[in-house]
Coordinates of C-alpha atoms and ligand atoms in Angstrom, one line a residue:
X1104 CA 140.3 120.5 -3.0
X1105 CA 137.3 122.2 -3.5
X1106 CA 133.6 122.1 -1.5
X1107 CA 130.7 119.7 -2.6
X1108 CA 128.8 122.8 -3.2
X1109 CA 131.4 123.9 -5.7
X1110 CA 132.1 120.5 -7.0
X1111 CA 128.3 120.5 -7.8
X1112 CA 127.9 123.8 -9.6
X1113 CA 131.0 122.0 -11.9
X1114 CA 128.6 119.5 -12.9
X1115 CA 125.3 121.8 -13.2
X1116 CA 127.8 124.1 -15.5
X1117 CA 128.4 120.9 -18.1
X1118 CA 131.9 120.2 -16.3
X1119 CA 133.6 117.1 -15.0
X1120 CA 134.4 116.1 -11.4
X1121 CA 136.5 114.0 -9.5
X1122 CA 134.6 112.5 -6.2
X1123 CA 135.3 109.6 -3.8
X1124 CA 132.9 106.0 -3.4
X1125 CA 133.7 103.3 -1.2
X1126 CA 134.8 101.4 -3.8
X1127 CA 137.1 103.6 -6.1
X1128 CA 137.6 107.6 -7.4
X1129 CA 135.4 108.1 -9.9
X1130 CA 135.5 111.1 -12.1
X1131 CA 131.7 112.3 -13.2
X1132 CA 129.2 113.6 -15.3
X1133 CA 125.7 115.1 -15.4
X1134 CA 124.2 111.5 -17.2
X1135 CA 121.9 113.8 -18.8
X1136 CA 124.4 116.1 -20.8
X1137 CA 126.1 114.7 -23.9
X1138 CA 128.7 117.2 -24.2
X1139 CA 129.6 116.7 -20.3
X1140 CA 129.4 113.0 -20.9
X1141 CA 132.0 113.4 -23.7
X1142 CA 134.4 114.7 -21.6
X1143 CA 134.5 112.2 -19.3
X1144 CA 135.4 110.1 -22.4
X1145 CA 137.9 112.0 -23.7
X1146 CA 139.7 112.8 -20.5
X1147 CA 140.1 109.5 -19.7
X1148 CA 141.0 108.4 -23.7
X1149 CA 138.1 105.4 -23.1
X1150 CA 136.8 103.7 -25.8
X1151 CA 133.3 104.9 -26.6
X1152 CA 132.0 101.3 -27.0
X1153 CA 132.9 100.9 -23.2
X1154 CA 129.5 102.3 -21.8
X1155 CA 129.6 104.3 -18.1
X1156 CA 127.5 103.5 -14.3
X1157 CA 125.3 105.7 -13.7
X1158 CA 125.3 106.8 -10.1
X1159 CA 121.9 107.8 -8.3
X1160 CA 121.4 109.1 -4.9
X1161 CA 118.6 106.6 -3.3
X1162 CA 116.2 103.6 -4.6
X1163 CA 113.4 106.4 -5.1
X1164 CA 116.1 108.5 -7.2
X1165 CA 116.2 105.5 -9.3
X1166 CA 113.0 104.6 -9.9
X1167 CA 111.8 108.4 -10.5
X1168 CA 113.9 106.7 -14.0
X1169 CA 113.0 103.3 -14.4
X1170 CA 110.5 100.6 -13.8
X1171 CA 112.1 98.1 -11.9
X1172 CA 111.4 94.3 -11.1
X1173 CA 110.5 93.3 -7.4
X1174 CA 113.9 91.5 -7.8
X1175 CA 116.0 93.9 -8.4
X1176 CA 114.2 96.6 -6.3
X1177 CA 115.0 93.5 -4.0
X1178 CA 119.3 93.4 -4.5
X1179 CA 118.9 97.1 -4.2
X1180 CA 117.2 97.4 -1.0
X1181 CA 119.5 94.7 0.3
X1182 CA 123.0 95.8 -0.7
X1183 CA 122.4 99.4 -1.9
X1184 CA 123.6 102.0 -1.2
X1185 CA 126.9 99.8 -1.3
X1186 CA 129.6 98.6 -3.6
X1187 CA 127.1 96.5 -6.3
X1188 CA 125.9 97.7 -9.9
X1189 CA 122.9 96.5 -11.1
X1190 CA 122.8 96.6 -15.2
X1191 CA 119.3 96.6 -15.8
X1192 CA 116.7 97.4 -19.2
X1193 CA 117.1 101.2 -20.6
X1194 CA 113.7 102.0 -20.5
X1195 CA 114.1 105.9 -20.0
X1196 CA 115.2 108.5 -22.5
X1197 CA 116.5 110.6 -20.4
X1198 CA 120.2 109.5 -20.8
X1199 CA 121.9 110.5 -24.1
X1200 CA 123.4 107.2 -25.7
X1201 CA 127.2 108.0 -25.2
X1202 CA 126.4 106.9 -21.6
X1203 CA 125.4 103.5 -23.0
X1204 CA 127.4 103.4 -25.9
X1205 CA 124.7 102.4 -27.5
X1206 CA 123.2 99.3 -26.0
X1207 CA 119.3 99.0 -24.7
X1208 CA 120.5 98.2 -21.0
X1209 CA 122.1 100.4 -18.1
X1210 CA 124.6 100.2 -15.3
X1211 CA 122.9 102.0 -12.1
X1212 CA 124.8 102.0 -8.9
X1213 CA 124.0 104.1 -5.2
X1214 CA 127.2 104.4 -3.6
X1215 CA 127.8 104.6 0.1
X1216 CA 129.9 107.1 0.4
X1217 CA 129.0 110.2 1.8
X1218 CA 130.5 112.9 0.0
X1219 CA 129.2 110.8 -3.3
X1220 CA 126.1 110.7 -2.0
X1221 CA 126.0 114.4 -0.9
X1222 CA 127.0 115.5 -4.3
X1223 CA 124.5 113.5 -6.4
X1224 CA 121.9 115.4 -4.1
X1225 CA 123.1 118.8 -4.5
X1226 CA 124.0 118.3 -8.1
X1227 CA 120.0 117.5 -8.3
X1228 CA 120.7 114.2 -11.0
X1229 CA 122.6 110.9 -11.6
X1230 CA 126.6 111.3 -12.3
X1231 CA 127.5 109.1 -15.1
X1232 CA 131.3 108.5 -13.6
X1233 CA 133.6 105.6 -14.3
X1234 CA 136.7 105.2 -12.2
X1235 CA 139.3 108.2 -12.0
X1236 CA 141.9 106.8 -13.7
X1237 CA 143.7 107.2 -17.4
X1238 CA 141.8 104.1 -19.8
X1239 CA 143.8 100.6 -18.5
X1240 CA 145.3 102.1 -15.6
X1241 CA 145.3 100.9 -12.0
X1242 CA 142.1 102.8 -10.3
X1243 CA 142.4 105.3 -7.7
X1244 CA 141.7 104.6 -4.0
X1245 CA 143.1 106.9 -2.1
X1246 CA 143.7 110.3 -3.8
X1247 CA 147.7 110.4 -4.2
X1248 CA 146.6 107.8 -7.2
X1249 CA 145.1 110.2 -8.9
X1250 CA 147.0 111.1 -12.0
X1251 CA 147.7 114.8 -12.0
X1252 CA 147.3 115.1 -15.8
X1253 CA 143.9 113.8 -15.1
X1254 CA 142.8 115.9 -12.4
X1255 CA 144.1 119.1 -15.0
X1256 CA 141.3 118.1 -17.0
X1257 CA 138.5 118.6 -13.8
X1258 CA 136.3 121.5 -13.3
X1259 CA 136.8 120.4 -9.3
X1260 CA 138.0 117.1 -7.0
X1261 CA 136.7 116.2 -3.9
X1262 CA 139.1 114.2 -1.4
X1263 CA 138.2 111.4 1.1
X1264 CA 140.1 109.5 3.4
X1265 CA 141.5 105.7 1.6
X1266 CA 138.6 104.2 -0.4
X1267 CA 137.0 101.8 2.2
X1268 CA 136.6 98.8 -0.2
X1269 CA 139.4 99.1 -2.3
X1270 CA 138.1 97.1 -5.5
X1271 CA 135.7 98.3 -7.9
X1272 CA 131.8 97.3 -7.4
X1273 CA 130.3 93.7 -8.3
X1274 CA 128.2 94.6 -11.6
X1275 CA 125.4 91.8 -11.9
X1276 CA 123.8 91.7 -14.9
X1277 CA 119.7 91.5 -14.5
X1278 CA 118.3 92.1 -17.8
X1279 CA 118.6 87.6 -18.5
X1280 CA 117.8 84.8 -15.7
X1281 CA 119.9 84.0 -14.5
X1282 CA 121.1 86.9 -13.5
X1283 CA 124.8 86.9 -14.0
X1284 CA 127.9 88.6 -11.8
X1285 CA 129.8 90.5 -15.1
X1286 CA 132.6 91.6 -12.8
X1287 CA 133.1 89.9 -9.9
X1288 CA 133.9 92.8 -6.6
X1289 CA 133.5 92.6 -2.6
X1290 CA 130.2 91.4 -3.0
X1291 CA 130.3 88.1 -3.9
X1292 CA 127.8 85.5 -5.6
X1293 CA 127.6 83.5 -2.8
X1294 CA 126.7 86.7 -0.9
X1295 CA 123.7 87.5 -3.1
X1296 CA 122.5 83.6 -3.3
X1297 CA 122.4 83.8 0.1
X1298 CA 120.6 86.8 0.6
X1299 CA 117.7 86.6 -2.0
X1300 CA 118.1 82.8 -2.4
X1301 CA 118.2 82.6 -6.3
X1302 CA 120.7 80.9 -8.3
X1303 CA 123.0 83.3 -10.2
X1304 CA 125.7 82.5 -12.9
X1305 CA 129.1 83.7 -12.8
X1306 CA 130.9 84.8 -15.8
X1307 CA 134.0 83.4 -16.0
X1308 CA 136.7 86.4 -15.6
X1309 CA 139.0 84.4 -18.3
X1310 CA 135.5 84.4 -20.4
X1311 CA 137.2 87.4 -22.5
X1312 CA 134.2 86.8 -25.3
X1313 CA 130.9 87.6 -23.3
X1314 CA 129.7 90.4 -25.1
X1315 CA 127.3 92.0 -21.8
X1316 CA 130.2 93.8 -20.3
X1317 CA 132.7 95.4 -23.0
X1318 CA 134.9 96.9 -20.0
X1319 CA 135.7 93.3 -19.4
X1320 CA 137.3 93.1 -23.3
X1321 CA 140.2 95.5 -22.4
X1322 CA 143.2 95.2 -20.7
X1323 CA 143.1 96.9 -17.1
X1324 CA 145.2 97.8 -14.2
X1325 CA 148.5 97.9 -16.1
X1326 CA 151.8 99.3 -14.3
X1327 CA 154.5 100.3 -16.9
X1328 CA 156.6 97.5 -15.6
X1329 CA 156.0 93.5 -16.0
X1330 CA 153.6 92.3 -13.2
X1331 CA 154.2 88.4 -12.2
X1332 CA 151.3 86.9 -10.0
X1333 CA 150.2 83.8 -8.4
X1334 CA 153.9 83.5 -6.3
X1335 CA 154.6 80.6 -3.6
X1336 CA 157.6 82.9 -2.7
X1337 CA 160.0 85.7 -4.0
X1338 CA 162.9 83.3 -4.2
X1339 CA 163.3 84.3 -8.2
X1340 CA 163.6 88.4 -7.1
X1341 CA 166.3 90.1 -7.8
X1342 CA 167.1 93.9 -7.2
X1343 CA 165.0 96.4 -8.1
X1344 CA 161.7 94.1 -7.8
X1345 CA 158.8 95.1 -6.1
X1346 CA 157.2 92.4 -3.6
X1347 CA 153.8 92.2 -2.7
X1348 CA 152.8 89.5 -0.2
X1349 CA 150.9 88.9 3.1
X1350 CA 150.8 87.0 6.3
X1351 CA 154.7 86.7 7.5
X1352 CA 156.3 86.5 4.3
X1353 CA 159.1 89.0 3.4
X1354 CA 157.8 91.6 1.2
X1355 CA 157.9 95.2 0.4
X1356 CA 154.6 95.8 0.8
X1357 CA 152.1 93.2 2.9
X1358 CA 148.6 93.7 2.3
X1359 CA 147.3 92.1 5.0
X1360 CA 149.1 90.3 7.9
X1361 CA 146.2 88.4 8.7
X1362 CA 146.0 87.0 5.2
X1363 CA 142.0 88.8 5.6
X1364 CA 140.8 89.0 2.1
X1365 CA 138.9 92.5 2.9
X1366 CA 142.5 94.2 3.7
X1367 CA 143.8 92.4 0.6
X1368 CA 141.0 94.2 -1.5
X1369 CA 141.5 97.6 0.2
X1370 CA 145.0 97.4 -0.7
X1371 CA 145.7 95.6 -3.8
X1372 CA 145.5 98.3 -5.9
X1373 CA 147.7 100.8 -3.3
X1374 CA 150.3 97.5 -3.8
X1375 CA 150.1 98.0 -7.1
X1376 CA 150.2 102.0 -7.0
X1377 CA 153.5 101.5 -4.8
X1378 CA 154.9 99.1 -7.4
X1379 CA 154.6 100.9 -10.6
X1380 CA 156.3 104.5 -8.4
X1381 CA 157.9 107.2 -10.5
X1382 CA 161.4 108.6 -10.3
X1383 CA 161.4 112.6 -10.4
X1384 CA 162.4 112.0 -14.0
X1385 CA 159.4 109.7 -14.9
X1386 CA 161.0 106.4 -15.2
X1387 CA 160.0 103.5 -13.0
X1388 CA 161.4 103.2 -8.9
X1389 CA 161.1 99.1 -9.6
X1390 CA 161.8 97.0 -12.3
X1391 CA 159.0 94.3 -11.9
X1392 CA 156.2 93.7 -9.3
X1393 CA 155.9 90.3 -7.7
X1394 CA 152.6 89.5 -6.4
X1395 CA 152.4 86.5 -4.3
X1396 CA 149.3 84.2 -5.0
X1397 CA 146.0 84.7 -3.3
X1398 CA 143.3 82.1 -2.3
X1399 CA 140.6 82.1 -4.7
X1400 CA 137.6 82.0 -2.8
X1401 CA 135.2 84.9 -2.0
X1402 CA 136.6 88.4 -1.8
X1403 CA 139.9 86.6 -3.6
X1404 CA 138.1 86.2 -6.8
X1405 CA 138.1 89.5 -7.5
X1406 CA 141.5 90.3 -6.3
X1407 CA 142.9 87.4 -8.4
X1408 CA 140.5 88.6 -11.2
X1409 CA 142.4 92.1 -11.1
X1410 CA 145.7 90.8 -10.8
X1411 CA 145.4 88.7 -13.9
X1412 CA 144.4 92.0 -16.1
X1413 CA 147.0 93.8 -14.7
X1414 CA 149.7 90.7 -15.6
X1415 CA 147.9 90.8 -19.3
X1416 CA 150.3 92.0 -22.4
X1417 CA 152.0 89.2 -22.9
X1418 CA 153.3 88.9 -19.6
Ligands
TXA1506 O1 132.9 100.8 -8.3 C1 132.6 101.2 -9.4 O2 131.8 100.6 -10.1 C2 133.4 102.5 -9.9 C3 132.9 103.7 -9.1 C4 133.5 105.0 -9.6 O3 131.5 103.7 -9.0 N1 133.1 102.7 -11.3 C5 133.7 101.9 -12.3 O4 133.4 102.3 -13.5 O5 134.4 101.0 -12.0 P1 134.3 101.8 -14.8 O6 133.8 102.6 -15.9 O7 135.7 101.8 -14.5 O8 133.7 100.3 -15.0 C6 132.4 100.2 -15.4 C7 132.2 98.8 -16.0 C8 132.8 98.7 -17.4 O9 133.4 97.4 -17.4 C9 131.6 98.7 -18.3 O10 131.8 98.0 -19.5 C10 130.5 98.1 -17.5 O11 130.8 98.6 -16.2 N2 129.2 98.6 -17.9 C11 128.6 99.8 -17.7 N3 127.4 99.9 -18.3 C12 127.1 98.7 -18.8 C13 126.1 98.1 -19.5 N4 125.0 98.8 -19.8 N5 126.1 96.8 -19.8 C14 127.2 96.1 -19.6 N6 128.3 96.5 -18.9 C15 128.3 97.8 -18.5
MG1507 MG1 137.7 101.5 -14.5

């Protein structure tokens, strides 16, 4: 565990870093260094078309970058800093295009969380981080996810407490009207609609084609054993299978007795964490994970939306 201070001289010296957000671990970058950026890439073994969130440390830290509409300066001011990425038009050259992978638009995100926040400011510039986990793994959201072979490859990791939200952050692309929610997270579209009172589109998670979000292309989440979702009950387990469920049913791990969709988020991916356990030789504790089905209405669709890219591989 090392200090913020140290943790930013990592990232002044062209290294990578592991740091908590309310939403998930990320592991970051400088945004302006190429050869830092790189490593994120590698570490992770992500697909370079598969372009990174930057992360900035206020609404003034982003727009010493980028001209902004009174709209989006608008969804910043009202759910920033906070679990919501805004991709927006690249108009500054100050991030090298492995950040991008390429494309003429960029993912900008303030998180809340302190020590985040705290390093971005003593680090003196954005983090370009996606989440802390190998490419199509479960992310991290509480640090006993975090894959030691990963952390290995970190100049320095920074520990919280349990990530407070649990799910990764609602991206919303702005660059069309529209504006459309790319990946759907605890903030919903009916939250934003609400807010600013615009109409906003939502991109179907089964919509596998829309080219605006390539992280949405690949498969995600994945345990090493079979994940079944949508379950009335667990009358089909046998030994050896791992059940996830909520309210009073029987289950190995109940993420939420309340059946309260923000405690599902926060520990859906935990659930999942628990299900796909190691033995001390590396083979799997359980032989399948069970995941009882979830209502599909606000925080839900982005639980159910994880769920079905963790079941994916011809499962
Ligand atoms: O909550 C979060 O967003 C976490 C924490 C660490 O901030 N980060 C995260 O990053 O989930 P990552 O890399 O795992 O997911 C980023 C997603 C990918 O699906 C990527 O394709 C999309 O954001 N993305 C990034 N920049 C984009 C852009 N310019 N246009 C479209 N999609 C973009
Ligand atoms: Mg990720």
């Amino acid at each position: 565990m090392s200090t913020i201070k140290e943790a930013s001289e990592k990232l002044i010296n062209g290294e990578i870093v592991i740091f908590p957000t309310e939403t998930v671990y990320g592991i970051g970058a400088n945004a302006h260094d190429e050869a830092a950026v790189a490593k994120i890439f590698a570490a992770k073994g992500r697909p370079a078309i598969n372009p990174l969130i930057v992360h900035f440390y206020s609404i003034d830290h982003v727009l010493e970058y980028f001209d902004l509409t009174d709209i989006q300066i608008d969804l910043l001011k009202n759910f920033s800093p906070g679990p919501l990425t805004l991709i927006i038009n690249n108009n500054s050259n100050k991030f090298p295009k492995i950040v991008t992978a390429n494309k003429n638009t960029i993912g900008i995100r303030i998180p809340q969380n302190n020590i985040a926040r705290k390093l971005i400011k003593t680090a003196g510039f954005p983090v370009a981080a996606p989440s802390a986990n190998f490419s199509m793994k479960t992310s991290p959201t509480s640090k006993s996810h975090i894959d030691p072979k990963l952390s290995a490859k970190c100049g320095a990791i920074l520990y919280d407490d349990d990530c407070d939200i649990g799910l990764e952050s609602t991206i919303i692309d702005t660059t069309c009207y529209p504006f459309s929610i790319v990946r759907c997270g605890y903030i919903t579209k009916e939250d934003i609609e609400k807010k600013l009172n615009i109409k906003i589109n939502l991109i179907a998670p089964e919509n596998e084609t829309n080219p605006s979000s390539p992280g949405q292309l690949f498969n995600h989440y994945q345990a090493d054993i079979p994940i079944f979702i949508n379950r009335l009950n667990f009358n089909e387990c046998t030994k050896g299978d791992f059940k996830i469920g909520h309210g009073n049913m029987e289950c190995d791990f109940n993420i939420s007795q309340n059946c309260d969709l923000k405690e599902m988020g926060q520990n859906i991916f935990k659930a999942l964490h628990q299900g796909n356990k190691k033995k001390l030789d590396g083979t799997n504790v359980f032989k399948r994970i069970f995941v009882a089905k979830i209502e599909n209405k606000g925080i839900g669709v982005a639980i159910n939306d994880k769920l079905n890219r963790a079941k994916k591989k011809g499962r």
